[in-house]
GROMACS .gro file of C-alpha atoms in nm:
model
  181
    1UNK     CA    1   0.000   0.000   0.000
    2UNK     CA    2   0.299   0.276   0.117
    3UNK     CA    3   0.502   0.157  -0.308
    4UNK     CA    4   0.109   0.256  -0.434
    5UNK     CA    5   0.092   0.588  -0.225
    6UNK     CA    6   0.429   0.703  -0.322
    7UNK     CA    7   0.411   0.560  -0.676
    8UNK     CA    8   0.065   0.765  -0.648
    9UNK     CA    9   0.229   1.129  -0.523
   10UNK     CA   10   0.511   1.057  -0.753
   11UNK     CA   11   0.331   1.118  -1.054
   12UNK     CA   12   0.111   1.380  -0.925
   13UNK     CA   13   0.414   1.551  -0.841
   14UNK     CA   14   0.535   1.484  -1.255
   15UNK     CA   15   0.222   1.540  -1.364
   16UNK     CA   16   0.234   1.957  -1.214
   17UNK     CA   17   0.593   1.992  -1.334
   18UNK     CA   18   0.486   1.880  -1.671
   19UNK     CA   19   0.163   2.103  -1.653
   20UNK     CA   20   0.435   2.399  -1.500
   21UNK     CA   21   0.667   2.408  -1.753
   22UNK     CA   22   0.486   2.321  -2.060
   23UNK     CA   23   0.657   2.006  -2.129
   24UNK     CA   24   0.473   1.797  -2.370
   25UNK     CA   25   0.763   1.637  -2.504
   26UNK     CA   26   0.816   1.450  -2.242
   27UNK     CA   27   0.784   1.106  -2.183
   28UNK     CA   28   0.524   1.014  -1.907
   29UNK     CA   29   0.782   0.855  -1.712
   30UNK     CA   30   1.026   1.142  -1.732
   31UNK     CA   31   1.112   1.273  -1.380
   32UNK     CA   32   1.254   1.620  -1.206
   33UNK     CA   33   1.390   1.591  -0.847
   34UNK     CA   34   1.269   1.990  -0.774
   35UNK     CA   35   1.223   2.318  -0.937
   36UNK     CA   36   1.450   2.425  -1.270
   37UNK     CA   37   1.445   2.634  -1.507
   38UNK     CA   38   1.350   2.477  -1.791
   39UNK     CA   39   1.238   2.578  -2.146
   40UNK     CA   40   0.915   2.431  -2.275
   41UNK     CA   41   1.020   2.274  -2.607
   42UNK     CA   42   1.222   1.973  -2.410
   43UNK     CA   43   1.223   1.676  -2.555
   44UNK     CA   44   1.304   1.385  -2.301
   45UNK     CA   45   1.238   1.028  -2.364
   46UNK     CA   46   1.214   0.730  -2.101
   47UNK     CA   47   1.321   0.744  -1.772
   48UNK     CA   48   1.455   1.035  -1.792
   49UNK     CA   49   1.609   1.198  -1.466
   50UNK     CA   50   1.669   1.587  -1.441
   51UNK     CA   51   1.781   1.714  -1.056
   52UNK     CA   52   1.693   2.022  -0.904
   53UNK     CA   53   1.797   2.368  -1.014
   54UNK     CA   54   1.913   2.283  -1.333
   55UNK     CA   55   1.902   2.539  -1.656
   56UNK     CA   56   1.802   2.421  -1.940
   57UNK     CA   57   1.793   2.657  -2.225
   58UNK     CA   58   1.541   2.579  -2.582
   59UNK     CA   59   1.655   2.361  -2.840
   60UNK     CA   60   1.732   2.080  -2.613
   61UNK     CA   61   1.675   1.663  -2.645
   62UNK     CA   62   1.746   1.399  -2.403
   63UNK     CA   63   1.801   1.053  -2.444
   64UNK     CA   64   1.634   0.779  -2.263
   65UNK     CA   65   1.808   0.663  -1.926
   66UNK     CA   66   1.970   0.974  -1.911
   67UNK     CA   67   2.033   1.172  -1.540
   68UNK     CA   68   2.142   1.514  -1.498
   69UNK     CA   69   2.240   1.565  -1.128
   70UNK     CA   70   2.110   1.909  -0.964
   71UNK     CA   71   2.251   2.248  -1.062
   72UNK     CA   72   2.323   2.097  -1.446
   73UNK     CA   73   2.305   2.430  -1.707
   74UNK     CA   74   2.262   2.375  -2.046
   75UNK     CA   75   2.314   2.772  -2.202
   76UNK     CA   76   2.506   3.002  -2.420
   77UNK     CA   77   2.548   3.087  -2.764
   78UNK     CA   78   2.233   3.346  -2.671
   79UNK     CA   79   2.366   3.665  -2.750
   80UNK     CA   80   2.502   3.848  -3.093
   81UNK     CA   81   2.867   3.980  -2.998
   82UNK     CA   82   2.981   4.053  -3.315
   83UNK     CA   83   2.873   4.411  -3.351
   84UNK     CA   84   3.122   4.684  -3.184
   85UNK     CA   85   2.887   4.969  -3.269
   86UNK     CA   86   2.597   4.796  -3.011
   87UNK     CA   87   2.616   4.703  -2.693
   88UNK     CA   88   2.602   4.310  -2.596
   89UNK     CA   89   2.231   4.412  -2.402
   90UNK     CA   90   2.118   4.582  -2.715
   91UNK     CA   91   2.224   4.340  -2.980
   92UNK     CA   92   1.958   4.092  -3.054
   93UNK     CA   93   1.999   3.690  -2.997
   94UNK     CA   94   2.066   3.455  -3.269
   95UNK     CA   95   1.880   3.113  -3.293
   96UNK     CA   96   2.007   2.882  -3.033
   97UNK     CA   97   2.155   2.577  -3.139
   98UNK     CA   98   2.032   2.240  -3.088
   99UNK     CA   99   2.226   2.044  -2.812
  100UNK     CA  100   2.194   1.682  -2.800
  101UNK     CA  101   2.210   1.386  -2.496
  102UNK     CA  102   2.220   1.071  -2.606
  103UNK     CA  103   2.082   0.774  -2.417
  104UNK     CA  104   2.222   0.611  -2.097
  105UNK     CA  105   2.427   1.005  -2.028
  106UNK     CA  106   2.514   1.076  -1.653
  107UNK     CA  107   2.596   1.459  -1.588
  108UNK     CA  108   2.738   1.516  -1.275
  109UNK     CA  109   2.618   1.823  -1.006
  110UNK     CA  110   2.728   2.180  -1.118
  111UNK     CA  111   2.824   2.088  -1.481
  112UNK     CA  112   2.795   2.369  -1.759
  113UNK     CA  113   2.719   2.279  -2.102
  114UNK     CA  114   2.761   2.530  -2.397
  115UNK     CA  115   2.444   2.512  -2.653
  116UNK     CA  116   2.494   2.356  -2.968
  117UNK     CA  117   2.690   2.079  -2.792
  118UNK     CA  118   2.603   1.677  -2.863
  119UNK     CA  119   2.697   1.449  -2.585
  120UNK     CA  120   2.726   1.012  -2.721
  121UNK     CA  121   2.567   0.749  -2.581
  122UNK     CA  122   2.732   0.602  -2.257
  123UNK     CA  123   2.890   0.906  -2.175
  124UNK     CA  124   2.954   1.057  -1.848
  125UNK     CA  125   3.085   1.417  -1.763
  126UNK     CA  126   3.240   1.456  -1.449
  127UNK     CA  127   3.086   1.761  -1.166
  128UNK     CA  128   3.148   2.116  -1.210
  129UNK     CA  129   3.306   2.022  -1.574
  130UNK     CA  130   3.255   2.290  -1.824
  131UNK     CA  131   3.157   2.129  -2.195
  132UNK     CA  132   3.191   2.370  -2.454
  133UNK     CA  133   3.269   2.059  -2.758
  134UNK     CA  134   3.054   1.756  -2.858
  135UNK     CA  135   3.137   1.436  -2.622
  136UNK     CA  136   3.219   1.125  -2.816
  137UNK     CA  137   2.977   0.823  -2.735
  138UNK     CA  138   3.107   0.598  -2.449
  139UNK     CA  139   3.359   0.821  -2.318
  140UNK     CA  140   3.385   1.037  -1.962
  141UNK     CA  141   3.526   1.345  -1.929
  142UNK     CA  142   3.592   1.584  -1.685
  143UNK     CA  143   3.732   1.975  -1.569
  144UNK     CA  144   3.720   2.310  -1.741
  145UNK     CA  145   3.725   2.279  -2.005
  146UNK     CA  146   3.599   1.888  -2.010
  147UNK     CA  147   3.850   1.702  -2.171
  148UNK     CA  148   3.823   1.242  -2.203
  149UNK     CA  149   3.992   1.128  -1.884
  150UNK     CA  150   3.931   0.717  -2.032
  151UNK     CA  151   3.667   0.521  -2.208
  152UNK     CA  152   3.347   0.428  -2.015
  153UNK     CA  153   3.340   0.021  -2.162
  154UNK     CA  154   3.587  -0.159  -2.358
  155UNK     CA  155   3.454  -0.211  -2.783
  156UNK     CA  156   3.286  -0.549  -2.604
  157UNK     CA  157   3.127  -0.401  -2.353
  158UNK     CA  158   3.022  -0.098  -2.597
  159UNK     CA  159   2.859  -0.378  -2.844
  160UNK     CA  160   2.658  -0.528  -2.493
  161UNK     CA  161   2.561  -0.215  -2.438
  162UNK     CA  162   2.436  -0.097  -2.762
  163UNK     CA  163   2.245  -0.387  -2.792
  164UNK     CA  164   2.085  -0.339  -2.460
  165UNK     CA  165   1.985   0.001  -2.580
  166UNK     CA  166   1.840  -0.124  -2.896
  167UNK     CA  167   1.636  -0.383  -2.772
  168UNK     CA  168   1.479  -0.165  -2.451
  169UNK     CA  169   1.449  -0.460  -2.212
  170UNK     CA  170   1.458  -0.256  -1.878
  171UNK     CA  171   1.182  -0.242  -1.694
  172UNK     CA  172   1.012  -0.083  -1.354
  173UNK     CA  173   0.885  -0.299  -1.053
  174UNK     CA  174   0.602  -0.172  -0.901
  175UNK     CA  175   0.805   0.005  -0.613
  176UNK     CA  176   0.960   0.161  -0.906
  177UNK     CA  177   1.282   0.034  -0.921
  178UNK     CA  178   1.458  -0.043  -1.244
  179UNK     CA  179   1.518  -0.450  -1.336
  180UNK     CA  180   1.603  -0.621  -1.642
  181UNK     CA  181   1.373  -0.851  -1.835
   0.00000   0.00000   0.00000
């Protein structure tokens, strides 16, 4: 009865952040830990995680399985600085780039992404990292700016994992944890 009440408040709670932001391209089991700022053209797919206070600027999609931790920006690229008879404030914005998160992405607490960026598959990116270039698939980096520190899985391991990606066999109990089939 206490997994069906929780299960219950769980999606009400979803249910007003979707309703709050706008988010209709999100998938119904997409999930925010606590207020963000978040624009309402998101796409998110399955079990999707975002933490609390995160940024997240227009033009973004998010694989499934994918968590960003709290305090995750994804900005930039907002403002026209090429002009040096206007002021920045004055100047206009050009059309923000599309920035990408593939599936199965962890991004750690406090990390900055530049707009426009694309993230792989698999990949991780380390806390308080700064990403201002597109993140190869499988790989983790980390600092300012993020650079690879290793590969996440050997090629093996990749190929398992790829195929557990393509053929979606996770599922959730009904106390909502995560098992596969």
């Amino acid at each position: 009865m206490k997994a069906k009440l929780k299960k219950t408040l769980r999606n009400i709670k979803m249910y007003w952040y979707r309703y709050k932001y706008g988010l209709t391209s999100v998938h119904k089991t997409f999930y925010m830990g606590g207020p963000s700022l978040i624009s309402s053209d998101l796409v998110a797919s399955k079990h999707v995680f975002i933490g609390w206070h995160c940024v997240i600027y227009p033009n973004v999609s998010i694989g499934k399985y994918s968590m960003l931790a709290p305090k995750v920006s994804i900005l930039g690229g907002d403002h026209n600085i090429d002009d040096p008879q206007t002021p920045i404030i004055f100047s206009g914005r050009p059309k923000i780039p599309k920035t990408t998160i593939g599936e199965d992405v962890w991004i750690g607490a406090g990390v900055m992404i530049k707009a426009g960026v694309t993230i792989g598959n698999g990949s991780i990116v380390g806390a308080s990292s700064v990403g201002t270039k597109d993140i190869p698939e499988y790989s983790i980096y980390a600092g300012n700016p993020a650079k690879l520190i290793k590969q996440r899985f050997s090629q093996t391991e990749i190929e398992l994992h790829k195929a557990m990606l393509i053929n979606d066999k996770i599922k959730v109990n009904p106390t909502g944890h995560f098992y596969k089939e």
